[in-house]
XYZ file of C-alpha atoms in Angstrom:
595
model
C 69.007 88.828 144.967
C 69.453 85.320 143.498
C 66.628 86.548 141.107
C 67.916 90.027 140.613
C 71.281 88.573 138.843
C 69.305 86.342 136.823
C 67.099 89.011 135.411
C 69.816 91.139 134.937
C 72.247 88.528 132.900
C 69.199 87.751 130.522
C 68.882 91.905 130.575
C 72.349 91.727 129.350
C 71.959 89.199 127.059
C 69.131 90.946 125.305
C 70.680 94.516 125.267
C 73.386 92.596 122.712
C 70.957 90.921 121.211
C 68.967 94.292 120.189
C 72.344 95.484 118.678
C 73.259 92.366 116.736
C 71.046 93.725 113.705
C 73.470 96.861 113.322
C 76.653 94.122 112.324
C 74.472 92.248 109.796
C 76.005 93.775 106.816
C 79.364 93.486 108.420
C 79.085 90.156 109.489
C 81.536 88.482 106.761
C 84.576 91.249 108.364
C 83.588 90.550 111.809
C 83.168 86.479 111.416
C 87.051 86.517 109.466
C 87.908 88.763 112.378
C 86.634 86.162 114.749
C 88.647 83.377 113.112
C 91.689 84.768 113.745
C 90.930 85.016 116.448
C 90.549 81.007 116.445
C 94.042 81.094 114.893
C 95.367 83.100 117.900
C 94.776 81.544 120.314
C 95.448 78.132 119.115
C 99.078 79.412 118.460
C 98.753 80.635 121.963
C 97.649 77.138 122.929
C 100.526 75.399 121.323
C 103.435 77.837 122.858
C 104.059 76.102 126.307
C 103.384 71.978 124.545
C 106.097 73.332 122.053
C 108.167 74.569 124.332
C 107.928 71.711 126.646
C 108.942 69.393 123.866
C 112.464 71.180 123.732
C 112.968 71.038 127.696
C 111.743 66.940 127.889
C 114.260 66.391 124.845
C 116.769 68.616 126.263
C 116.315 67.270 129.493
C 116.268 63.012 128.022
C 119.730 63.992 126.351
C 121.388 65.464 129.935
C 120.271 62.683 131.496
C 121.688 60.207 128.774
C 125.355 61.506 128.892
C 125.279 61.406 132.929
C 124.963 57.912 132.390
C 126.959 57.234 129.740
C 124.714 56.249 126.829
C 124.083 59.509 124.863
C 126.305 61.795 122.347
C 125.352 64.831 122.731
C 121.963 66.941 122.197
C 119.815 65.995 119.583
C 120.571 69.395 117.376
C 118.234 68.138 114.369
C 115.003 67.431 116.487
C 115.792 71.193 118.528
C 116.160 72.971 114.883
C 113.623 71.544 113.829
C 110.973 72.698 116.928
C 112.445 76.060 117.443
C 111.379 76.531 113.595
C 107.760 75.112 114.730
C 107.736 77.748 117.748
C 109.089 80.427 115.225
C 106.582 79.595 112.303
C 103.809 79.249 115.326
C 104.539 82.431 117.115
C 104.830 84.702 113.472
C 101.043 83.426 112.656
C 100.249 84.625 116.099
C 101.230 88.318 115.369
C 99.891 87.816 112.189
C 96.394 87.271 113.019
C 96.741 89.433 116.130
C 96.856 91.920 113.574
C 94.445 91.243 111.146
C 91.842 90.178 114.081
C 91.913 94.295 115.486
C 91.809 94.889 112.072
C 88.947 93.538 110.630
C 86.943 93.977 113.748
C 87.944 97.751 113.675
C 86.233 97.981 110.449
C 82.709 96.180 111.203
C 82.711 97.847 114.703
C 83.283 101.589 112.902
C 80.623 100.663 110.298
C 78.301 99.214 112.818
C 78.595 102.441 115.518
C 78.204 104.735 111.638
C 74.695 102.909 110.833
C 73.657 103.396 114.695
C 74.617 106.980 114.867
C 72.644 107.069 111.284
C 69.855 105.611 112.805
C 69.407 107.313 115.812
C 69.921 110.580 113.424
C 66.966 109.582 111.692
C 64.827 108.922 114.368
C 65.163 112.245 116.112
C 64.043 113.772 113.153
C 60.814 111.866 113.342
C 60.151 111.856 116.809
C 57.356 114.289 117.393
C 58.504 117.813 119.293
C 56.285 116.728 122.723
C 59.572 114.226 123.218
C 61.727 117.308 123.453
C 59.398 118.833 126.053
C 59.410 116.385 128.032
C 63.462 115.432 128.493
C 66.290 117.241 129.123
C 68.487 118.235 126.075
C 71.993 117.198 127.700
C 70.149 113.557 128.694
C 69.260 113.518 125.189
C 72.629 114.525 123.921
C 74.202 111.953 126.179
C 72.836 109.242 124.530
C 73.829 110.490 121.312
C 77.372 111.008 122.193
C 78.658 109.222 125.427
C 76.516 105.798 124.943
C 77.400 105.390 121.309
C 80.722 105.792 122.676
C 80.642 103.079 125.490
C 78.743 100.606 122.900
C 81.610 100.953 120.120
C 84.824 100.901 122.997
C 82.825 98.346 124.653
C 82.419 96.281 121.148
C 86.285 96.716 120.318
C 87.814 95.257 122.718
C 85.324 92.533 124.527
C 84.405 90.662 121.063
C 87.725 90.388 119.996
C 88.797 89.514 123.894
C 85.971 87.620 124.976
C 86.015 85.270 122.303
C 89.333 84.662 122.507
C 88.594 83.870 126.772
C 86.421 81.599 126.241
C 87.951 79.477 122.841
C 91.323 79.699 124.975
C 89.624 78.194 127.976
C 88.011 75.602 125.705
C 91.567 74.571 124.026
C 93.671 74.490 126.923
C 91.451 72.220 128.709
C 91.690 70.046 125.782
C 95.597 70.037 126.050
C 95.357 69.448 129.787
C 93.270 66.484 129.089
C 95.653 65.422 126.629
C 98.584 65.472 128.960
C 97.169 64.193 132.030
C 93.301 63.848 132.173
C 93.316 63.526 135.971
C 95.324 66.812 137.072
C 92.535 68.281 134.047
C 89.692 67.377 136.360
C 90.815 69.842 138.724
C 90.414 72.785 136.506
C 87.066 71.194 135.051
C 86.261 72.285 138.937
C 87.786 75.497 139.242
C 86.441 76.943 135.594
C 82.529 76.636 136.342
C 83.530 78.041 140.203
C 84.752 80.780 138.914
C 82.212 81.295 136.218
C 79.449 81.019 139.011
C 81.565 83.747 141.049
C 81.860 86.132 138.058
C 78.507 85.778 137.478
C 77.293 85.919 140.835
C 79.188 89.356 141.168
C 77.681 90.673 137.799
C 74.042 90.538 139.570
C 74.918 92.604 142.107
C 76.891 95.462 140.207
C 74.906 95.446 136.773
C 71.722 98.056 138.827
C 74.430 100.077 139.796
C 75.970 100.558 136.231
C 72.401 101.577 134.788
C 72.372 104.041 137.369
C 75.892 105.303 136.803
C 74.587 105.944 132.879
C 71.443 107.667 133.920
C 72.984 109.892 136.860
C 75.655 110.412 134.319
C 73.261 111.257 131.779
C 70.955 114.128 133.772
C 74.783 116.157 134.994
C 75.567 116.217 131.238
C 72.026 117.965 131.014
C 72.421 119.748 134.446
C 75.986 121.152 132.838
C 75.205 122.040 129.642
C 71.570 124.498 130.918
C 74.212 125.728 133.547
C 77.147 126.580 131.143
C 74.269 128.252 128.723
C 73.107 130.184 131.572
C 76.070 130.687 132.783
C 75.323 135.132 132.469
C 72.213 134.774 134.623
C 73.508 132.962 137.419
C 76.269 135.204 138.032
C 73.679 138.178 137.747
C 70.994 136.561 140.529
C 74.166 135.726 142.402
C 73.226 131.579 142.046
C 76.559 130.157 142.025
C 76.274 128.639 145.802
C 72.400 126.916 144.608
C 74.167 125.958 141.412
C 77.060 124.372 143.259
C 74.999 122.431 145.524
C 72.790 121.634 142.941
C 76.099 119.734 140.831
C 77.439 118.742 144.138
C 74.143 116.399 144.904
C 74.300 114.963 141.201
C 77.674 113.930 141.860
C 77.575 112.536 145.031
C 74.735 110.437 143.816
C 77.204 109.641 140.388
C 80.337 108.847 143.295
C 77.962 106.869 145.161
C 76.583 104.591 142.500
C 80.111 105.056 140.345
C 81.906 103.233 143.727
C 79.764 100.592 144.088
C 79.511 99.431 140.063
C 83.261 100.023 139.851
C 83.870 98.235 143.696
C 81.548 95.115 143.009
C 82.615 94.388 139.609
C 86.007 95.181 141.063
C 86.090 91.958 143.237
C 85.407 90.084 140.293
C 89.746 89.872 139.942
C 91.097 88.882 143.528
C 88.145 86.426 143.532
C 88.932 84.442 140.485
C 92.963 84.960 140.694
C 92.633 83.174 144.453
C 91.128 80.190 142.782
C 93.855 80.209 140.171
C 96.514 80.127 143.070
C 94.694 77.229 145.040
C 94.739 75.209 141.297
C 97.822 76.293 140.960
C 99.448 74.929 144.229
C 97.394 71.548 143.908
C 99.040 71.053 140.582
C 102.751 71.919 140.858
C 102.036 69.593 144.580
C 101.155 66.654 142.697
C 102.435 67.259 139.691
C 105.923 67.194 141.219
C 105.652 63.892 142.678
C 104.714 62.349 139.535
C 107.598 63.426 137.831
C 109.705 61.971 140.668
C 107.892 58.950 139.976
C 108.493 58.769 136.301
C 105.124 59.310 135.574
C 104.828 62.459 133.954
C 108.196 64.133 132.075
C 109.042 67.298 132.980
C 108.155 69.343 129.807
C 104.739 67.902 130.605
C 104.724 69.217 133.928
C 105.916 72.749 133.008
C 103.300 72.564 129.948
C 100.717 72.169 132.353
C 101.472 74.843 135.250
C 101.969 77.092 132.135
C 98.162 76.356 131.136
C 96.978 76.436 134.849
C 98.140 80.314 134.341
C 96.793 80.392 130.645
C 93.068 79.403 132.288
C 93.953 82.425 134.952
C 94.153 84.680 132.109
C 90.904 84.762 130.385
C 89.365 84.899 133.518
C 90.508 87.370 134.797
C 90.173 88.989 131.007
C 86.489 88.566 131.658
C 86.238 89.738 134.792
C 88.122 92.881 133.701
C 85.578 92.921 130.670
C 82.373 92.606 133.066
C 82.280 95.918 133.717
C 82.959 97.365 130.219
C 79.875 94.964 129.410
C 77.611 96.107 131.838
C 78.592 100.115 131.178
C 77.873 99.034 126.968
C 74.496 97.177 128.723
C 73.547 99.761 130.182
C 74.145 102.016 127.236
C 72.316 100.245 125.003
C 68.950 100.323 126.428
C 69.507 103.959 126.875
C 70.002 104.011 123.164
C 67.143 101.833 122.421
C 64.830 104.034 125.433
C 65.012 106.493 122.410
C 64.557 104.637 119.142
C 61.566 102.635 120.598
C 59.963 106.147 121.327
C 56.346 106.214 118.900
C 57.402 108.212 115.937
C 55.586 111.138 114.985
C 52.204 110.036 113.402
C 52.877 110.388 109.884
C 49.483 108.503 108.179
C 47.414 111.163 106.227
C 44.731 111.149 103.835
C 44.768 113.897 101.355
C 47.982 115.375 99.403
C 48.365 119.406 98.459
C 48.286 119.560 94.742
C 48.947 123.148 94.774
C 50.212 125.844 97.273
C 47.728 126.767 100.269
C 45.991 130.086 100.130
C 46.228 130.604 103.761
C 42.960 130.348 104.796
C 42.658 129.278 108.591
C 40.271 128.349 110.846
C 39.947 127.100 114.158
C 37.113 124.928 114.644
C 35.963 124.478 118.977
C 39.622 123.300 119.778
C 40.627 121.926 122.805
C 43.983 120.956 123.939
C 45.988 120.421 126.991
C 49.834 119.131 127.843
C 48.718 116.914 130.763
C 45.248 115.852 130.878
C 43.882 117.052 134.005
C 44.508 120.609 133.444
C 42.752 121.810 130.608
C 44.498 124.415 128.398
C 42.511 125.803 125.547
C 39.001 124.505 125.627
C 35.960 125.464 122.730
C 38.122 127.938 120.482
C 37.028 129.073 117.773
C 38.663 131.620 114.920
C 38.712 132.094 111.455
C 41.708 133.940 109.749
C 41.424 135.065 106.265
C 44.259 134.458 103.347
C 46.608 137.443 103.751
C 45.227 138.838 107.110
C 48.014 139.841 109.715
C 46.622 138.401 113.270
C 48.101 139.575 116.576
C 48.254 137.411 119.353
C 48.789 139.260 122.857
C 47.886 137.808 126.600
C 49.384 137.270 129.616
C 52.427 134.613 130.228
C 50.706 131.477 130.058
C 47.627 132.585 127.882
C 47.700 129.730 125.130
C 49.670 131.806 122.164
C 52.448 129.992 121.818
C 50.453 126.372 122.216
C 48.201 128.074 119.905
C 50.897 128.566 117.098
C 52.480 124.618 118.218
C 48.730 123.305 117.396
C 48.788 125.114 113.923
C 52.092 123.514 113.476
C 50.751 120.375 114.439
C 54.025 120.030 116.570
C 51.260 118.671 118.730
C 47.196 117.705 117.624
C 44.377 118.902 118.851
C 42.332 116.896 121.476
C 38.971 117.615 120.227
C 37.509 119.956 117.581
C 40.096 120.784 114.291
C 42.320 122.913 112.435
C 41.569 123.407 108.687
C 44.180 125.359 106.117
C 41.681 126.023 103.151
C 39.069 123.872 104.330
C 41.332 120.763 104.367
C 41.774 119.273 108.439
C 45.598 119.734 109.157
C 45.309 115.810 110.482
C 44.381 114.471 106.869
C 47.877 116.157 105.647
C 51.391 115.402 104.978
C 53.120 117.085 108.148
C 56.614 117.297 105.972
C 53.927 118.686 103.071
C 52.101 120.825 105.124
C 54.983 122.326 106.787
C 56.707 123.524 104.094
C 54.090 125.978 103.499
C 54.965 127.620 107.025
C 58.125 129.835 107.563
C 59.436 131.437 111.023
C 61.314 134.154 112.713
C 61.353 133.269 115.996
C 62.382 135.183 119.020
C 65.154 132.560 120.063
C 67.366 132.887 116.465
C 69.018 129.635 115.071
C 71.892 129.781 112.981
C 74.310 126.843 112.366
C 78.345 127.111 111.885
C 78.460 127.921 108.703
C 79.094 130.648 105.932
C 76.267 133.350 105.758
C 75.124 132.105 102.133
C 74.513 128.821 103.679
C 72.226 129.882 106.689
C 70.525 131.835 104.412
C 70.086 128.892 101.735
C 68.532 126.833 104.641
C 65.426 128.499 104.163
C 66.105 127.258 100.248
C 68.362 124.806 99.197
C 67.663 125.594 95.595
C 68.115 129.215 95.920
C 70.480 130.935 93.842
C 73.385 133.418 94.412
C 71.214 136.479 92.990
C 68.478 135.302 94.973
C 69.903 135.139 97.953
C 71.372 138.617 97.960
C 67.976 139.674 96.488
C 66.466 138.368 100.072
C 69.253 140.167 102.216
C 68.318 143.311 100.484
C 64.551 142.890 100.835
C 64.875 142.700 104.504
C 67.747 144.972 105.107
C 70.494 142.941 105.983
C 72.835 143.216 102.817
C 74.947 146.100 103.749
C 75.435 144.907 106.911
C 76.536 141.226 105.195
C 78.914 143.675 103.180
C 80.646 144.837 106.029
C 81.896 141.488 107.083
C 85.250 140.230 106.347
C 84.217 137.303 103.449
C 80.962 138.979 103.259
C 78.486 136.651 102.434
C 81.562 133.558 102.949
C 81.884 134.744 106.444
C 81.755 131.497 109.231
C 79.479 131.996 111.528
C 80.998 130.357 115.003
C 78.920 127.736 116.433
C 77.012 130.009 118.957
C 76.416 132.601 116.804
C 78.473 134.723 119.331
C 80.319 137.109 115.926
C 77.351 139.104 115.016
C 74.707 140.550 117.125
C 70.946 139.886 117.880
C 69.723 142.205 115.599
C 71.601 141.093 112.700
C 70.803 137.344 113.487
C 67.175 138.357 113.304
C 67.525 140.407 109.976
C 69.383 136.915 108.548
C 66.504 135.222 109.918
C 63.978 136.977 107.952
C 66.385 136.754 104.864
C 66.164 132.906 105.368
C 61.859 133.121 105.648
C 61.755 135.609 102.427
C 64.007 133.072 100.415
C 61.681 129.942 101.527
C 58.518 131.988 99.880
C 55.917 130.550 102.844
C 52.149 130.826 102.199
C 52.066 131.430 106.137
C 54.355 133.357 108.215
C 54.369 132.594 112.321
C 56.441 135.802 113.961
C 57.581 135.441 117.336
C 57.987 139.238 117.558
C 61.805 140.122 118.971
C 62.689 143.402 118.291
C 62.602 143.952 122.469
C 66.567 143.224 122.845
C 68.177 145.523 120.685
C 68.183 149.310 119.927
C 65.940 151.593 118.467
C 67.595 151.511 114.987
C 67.540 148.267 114.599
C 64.451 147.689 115.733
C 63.417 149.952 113.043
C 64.952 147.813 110.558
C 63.579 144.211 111.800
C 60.212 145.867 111.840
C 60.552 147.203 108.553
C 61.530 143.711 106.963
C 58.788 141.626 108.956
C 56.494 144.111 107.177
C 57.953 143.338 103.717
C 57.770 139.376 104.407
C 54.066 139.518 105.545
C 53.245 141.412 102.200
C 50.407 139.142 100.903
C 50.671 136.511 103.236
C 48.735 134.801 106.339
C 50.683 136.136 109.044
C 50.443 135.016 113.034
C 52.559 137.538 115.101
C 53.050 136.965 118.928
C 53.364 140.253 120.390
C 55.219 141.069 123.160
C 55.554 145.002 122.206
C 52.143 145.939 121.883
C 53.058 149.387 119.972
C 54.764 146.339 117.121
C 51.249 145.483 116.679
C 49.273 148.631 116.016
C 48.660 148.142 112.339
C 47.007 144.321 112.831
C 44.167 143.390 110.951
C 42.923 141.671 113.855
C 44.310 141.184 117.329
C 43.529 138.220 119.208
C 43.851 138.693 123.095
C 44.055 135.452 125.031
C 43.909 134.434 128.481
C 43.481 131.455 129.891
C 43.442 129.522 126.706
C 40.058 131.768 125.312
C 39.503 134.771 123.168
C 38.471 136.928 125.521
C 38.502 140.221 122.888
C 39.420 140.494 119.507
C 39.410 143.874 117.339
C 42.023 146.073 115.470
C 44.185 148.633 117.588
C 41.558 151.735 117.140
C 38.391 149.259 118.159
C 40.070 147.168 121.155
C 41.364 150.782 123.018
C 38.104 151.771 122.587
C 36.606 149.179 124.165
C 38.669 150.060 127.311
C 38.786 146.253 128.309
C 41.389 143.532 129.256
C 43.739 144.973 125.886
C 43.711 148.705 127.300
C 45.291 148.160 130.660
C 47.531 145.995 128.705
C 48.683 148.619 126.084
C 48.078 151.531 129.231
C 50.612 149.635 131.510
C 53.155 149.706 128.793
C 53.383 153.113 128.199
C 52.086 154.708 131.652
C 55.383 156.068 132.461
């Protein structure tokens, strides 16, 4: 365990180390910040040796007149400290103040240029990484860590510096006063380092695991409250309940113990405060009986005996802040050390593609030891319409995510015009794509600027020119604000049908050399459905057009359909040829229209 609390202070040490970087443009705000700091807690230093100078004068002056020999208090030499305590105690506030200040501003900055960065990185981090973790994790890192790093950055640099110079100065002024009582807290200062310490070791495993149970709930939460329709229809609430209840009694359990551990920190420390504390005033007592030490001296120096107490305890309070911001950090870093996307390529498009395609004996699987697609081959024409159909699980989607190049191949190659999709800019190459997808994405925003997505240089005219196109601009009319009208965050104040229709607005605006339709006419009515497939037929007008088909009568006017199963061609044909071949695509198209 001895090991364990080693590896996991260093851990510490390193997590702040990795963020350091992020303050480097800051660093002149947060170093001022940091002297004030200095300033501080020297004032603070000063308060009870200033103070004790007006009780040992006050104090000399009694004495005098009981026997006889003084006039009075010495008014002058009072004034003229309680103007010292005054003038000490104003620059105290004063660079209390400027201290949050200034270390407000560099933390902000330095938790803006993180958020940046992390920004930046998901956009480059290749779409397998959002496969394989859970969006809420994801979006706990994003959110709640940042969070803990900046709260946990506010208040322990400005704090923990101040600990430890306060620590450093008092012991000076203890030596100063009396060097021998000093030696005492010269003991009871690395103690209760060793104890804080020796505490940390044990809680810090528990703290990562608070941030990554805390973590997958978010996720568990957010995939419940999204699906919150379907598990009231299939009646899931008790599984879902015992589902959450598991998470959190594994967040309680590992929540207690980092909170408890860390917790003992604070009655640990404060006990060797009292036991300094007792063997001071003891002794200290009986020298000022003896004339050895005056009695400001002696109040000076319980009052530091309690001033050592308080940064202590300050970082033990802090120790778990700073192992929750730890902990949070590598989280953070877990992400932006993933491998970017591969972005290296060979060969630049000087011109738009023609939308040739061909699939060259590709083979491609998710996890190595089960094999996907294996040996296909196809070649698509410029401007042909291809159908994909097959069974759940058949390759077309992976099909369309290699063509993307959301993943690469394994062996074999995709070419676009003869040119391998690997030698090419994927930003380039991707522009030349647009999408209507069966899942519909549309942002919080006006109408005009969902559909300008697809565009950002589109104009006004143009963008009404696209809602006509694909049937959508009467319906846009109808709105209150029309085209101005917000569209909520999920999307919830229009239906399906008319998200789709703005969704083929959006592809018609981009002007794509090569359309990918995840067909999705299947949730709304007939009408509509009338209109979506009218407009998908307008937008594939004289392109290269893949269309996943889930509604085989959608379909009927392919040039080519593709049927897939099991990651292979197994027929391929238009409509009129494939029925006729009363294969695997009959029974398909039969058992959709038997009754």
């Amino acid at each position: 365990m001895h090991n364990q609390a080693v590896n996991t202070n260093e851990s510490v040490f390193k997590s702040f180390k990795r963020i350091w970087p992020y303050f480097e443009n800051y660093r002149g705000r947060l170093f001022f910040a940091l002297f004030l700091v200095l300033v501080q807690v020297v004032t603070n230093v000063l308060e009870p040796f200033v103070f004790g100078l007006i009780i040992t004068e006050i104090s000399s002056n009694v004495l005098d007149m009981i026997n006889g020999t003084g006039t009075g208090l010495n008014y002058s030499y009072i004034y003229t400290v309680l103007i010292i305590y005054f003038v000490r105690g104003l620059l105290n506030q004063v660079s209390v103040f400027g201290a949050n200040y200034f270390m407000t501003e560099a933390v902000q900055n330095m938790t803006f240029d993180l958020r940046k960065e992390i920004t930046r990185k998901m956009n480059r981090l290749p779409v397998s990484y959002f496969d394989r973790h859970q969006f809420g994790n994801i979006l706990n890192r994003i959110t709640n860590d940042v969070d803990t790093i900046s709260n946990a950055f506010q208040v322990t640099l400005v704090q923990a510096f101040n600990a430890i110079l306060q620590l450093f100065f008092v012991v000076l002024m203890m030596l100063w006063i009396q060097w021998q009582f000093a030696l005492v807290m010269l003991v009871v200062i690395p103690l209760s380092g060793y104890i804080a310490k020796f505490v940390i070791g044990y809680s810090q495993p528990y703290f990562k695991q608070q941030a990554d149970v805390l973590g997958r709930m978010n996720g568990f939460v957010q995939e419940n409250l999204s699906g919150f329709s379907e598990i009231k229809l299939y009646g899931r609430e008790n599984y879902s309940n015992e589902e959450f209840r598991v998470i959190t009694d594994r967040l309680n359990e590992v929540g207690f113990k980092a909170s408890f551990i860390s917790g003992l920190i604070r009655p640990l420390i404060t006990f060797v405060a009292h036991a300094a504390y007792v063997v001071i005033a003891l002794f200290g007592g009986l020298l000022t009986l003896a004339g050895r030490m005056t009695i400001g001296n002696l109040q000076a120096f319980t009052q530091y005996v309690w001033q050592i107490n308080q940064p202590m305890q300050m970082l033990s309070q802090l120790s778990g802040l700073i192992q929750s911001a730890s902990s949070s950090i590598s989280r953070v870093f877990e992400l932006l050390d993933e491998e970017d996307e591969i972005q290296t390529y060979s060969e630049t498009l000087e011109e738009p593609l023609i939308g040739e395609v061909s699939f060259d004996n590709v083979s491609f699987s998710y996890v190595p030891e089960q094999p996907l697609i294996q040996d296909f081959d196809v070649d698509v024409a410029s401007g042909e319409t291809i159908a994909i159909v097959g069974p759940t699980g058949a390759g077309k989607t992976t099909m369309i995510n290699l063509l993307m190049r959301f993943y690469d191949v394994d062996q074999g190659k995709i070419t676009i015009d003869g040119k391998d999709i690997r030698n090419l800019s994927r930003q380039q190459y991707r522009t030349q794509f647009g999408m209507v997808l069966q899942d519909t994405w549309l942002f919080q925003g006006s109408i005009k600027e969902n559909m300008r997505f697809g565009n950002l240089n589109a104009t006004d005219e143009e963008i009404v020119e696209a809602a006509e196109v694909a049937n959508v601009d009467h319906f846009i009319r109808t709105l209150p604000g029309g085209y101005d009208m917000e569209i909520n965050q999920e999307s919830s104040n229009i239906s399906q049908g008319q998200k789709q229709l703005l969704t083929i607005a959006r592809a018609l605006l981009s002007d794509p050399k090569i359309l990918i339709l995840d067909e999705a006419t299947s949730s709304v009515d007939t009408r509509l459905e009338a209109l979506i497939q009218k407009a998908m037929d307008r937008l594939m007008e004289g392109r290269t057009s893949f269309v996943i088909a889930h509604r085989l009568s959608t379909i009927q006017d392919a040039d080519r359909i593709l049927v897939m199963k099991d990651g292979q061609i197994i027929e391929q044909g238009n409509h009129e040829e494939l029925i006729e071949k009363g294969g695997f695509y009959n029974r398909l198209y039969q058992s959709q229209f038997e009754n």
